[in-house]
Coordinates of N, CA, C and O in Angstrom, one line a residue:
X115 N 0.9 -1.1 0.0 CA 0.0 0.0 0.0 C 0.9 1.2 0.0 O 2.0 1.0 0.4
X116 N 0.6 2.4 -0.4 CA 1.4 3.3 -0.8 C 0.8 4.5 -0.3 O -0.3 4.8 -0.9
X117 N 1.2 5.1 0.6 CA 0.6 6.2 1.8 C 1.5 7.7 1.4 O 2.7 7.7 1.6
X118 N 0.7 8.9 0.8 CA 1.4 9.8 0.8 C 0.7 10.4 2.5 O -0.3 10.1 3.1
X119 N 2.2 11.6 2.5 CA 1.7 12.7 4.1 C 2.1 13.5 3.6 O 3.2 13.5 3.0
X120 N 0.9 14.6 3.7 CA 1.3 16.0 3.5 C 1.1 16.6 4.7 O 0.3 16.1 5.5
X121 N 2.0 18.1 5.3 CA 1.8 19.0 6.2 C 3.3 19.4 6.8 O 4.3 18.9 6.3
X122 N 3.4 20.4 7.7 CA 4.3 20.6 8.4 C 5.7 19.8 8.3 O 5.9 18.7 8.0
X123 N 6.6 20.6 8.6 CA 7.9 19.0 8.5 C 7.6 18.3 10.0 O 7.9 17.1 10.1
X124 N 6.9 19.0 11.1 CA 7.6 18.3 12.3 C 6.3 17.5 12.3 O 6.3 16.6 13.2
X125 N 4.9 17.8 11.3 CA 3.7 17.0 11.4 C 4.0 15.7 11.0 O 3.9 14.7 11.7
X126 N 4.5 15.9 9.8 CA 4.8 14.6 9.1 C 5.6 13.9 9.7 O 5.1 12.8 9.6
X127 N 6.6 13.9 10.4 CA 7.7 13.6 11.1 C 6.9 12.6 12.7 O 7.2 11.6 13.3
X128 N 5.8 13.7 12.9 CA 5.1 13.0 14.3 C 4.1 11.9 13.5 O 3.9 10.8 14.0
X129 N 3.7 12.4 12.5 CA 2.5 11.1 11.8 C 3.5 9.8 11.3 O 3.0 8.7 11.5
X130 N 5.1 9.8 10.6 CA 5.6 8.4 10.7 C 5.8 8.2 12.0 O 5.3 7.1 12.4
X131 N 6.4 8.7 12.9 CA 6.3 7.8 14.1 C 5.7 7.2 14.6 O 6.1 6.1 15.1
X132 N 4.2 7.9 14.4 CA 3.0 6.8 14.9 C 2.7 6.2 14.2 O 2.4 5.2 14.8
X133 N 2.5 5.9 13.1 CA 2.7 4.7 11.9 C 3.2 3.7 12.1 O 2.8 2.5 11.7
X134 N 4.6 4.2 12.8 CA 5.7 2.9 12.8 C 5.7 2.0 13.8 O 6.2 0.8 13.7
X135 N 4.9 2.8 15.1 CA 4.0 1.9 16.1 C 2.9 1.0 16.3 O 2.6 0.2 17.1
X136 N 2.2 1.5 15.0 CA 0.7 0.1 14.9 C 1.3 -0.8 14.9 O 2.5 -1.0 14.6
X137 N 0.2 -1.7 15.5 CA 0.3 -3.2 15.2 C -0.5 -3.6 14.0 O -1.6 -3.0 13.7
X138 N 0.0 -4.6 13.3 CA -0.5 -5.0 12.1 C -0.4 -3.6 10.9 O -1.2 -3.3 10.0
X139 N 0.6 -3.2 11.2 CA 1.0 -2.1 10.0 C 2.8 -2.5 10.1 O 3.4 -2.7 11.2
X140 N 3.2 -2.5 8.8 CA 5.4 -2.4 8.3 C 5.4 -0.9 7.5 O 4.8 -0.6 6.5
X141 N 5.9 -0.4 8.0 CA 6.5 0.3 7.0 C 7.8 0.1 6.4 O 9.0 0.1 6.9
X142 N 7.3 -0.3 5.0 CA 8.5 -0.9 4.6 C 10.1 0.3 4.2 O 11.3 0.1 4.2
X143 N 9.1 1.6 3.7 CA 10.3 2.8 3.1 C 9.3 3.6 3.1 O 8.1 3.6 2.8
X144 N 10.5 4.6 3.9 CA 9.9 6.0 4.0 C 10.7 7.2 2.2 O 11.6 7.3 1.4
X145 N 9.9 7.4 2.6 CA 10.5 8.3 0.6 C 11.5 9.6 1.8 O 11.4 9.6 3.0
X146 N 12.4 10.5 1.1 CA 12.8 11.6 1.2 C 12.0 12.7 1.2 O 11.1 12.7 0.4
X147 N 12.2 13.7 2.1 CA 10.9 14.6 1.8 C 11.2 15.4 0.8 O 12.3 15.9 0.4
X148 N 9.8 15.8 0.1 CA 9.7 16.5 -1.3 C 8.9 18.0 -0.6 O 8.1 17.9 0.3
X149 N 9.2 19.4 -1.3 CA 8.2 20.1 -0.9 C 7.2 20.6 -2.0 O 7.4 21.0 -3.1
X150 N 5.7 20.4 -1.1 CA 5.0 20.8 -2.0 C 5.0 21.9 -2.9 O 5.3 22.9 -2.4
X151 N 4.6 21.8 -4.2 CA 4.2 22.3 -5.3 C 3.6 23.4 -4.9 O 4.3 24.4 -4.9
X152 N 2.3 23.3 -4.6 CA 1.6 24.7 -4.1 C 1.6 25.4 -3.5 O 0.9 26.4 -3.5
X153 N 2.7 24.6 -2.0 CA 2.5 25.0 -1.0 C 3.9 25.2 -0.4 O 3.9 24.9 0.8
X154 N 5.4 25.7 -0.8 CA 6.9 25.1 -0.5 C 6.8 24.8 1.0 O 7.4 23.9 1.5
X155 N 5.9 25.9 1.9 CA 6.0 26.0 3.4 C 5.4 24.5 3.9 O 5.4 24.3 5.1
X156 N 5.0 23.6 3.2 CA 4.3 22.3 3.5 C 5.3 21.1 2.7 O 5.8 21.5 1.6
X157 N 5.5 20.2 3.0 CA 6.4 19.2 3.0 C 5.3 18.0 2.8 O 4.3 18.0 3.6
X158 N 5.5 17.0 1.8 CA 5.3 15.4 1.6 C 5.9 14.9 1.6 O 7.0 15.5 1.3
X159 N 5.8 13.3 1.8 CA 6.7 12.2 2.0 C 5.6 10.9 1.6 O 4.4 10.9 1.8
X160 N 6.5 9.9 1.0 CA 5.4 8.6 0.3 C 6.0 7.6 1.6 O 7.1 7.6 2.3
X161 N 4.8 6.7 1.7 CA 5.5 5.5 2.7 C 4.7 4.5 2.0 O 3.5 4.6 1.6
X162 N 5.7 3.4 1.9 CA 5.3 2.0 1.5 C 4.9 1.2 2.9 O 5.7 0.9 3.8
X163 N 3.8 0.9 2.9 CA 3.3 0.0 3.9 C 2.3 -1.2 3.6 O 1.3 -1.0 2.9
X164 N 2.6 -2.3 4.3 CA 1.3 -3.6 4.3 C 1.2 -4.1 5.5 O 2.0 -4.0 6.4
X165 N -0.2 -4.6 5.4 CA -1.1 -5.0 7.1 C -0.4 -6.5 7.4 O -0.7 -7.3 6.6
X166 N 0.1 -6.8 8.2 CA 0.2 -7.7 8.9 C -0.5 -8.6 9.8 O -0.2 -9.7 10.0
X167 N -1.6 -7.9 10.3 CA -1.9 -8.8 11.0 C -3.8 -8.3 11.0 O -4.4 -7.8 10.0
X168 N -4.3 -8.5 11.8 CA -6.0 -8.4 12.1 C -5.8 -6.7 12.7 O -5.0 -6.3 13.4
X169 N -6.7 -5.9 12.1 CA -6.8 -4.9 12.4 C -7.1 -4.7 13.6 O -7.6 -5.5 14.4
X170 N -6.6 -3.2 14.1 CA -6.9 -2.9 15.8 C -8.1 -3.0 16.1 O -9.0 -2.6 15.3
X171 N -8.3 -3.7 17.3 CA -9.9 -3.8 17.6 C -10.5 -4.8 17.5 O -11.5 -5.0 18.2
X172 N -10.0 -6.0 16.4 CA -10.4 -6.8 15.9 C -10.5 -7.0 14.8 O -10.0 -6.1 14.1
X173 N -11.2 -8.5 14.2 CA -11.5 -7.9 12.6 C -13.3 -8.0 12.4 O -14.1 -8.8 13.0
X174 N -13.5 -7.0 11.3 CA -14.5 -6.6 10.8 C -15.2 -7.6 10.1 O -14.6 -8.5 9.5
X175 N -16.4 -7.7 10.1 CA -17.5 -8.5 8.9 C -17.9 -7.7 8.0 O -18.3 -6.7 8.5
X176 N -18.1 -7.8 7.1 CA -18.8 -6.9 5.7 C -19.9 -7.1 5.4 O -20.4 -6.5 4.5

């Protein structure tokens, strides 16, 4: 799965950290940060990630 973050540098910086703590989430690679296009004062970054395991909480029925 392929996760962009946009915001702040120290936003994005606090949103991988907690990423990197779920259970049943890897982040496999974090990208280098790019600054936005429209925005230079705002910063993205891509992360490659797949679920590992049963989602938090449990798992769901459809």
């Amino acid at each position: 799965m392929n996760i962009r973050l946009t915001g702040g540098g120290d936003q994005v910086a606090a949103a991988v950290a907690v990423l990197e703590t779920l259970p049943g989430l890897r982040i496999a690679s974090v990208s280098r940060p790019y600054a936005n296009r429209r925005d230079p004062e705002q910063m993205r970054i891509y992360l490659d990630a797949e679920i590992t395991g049963a989602p938090v909480g449990g798992e769901r029925g459809c």
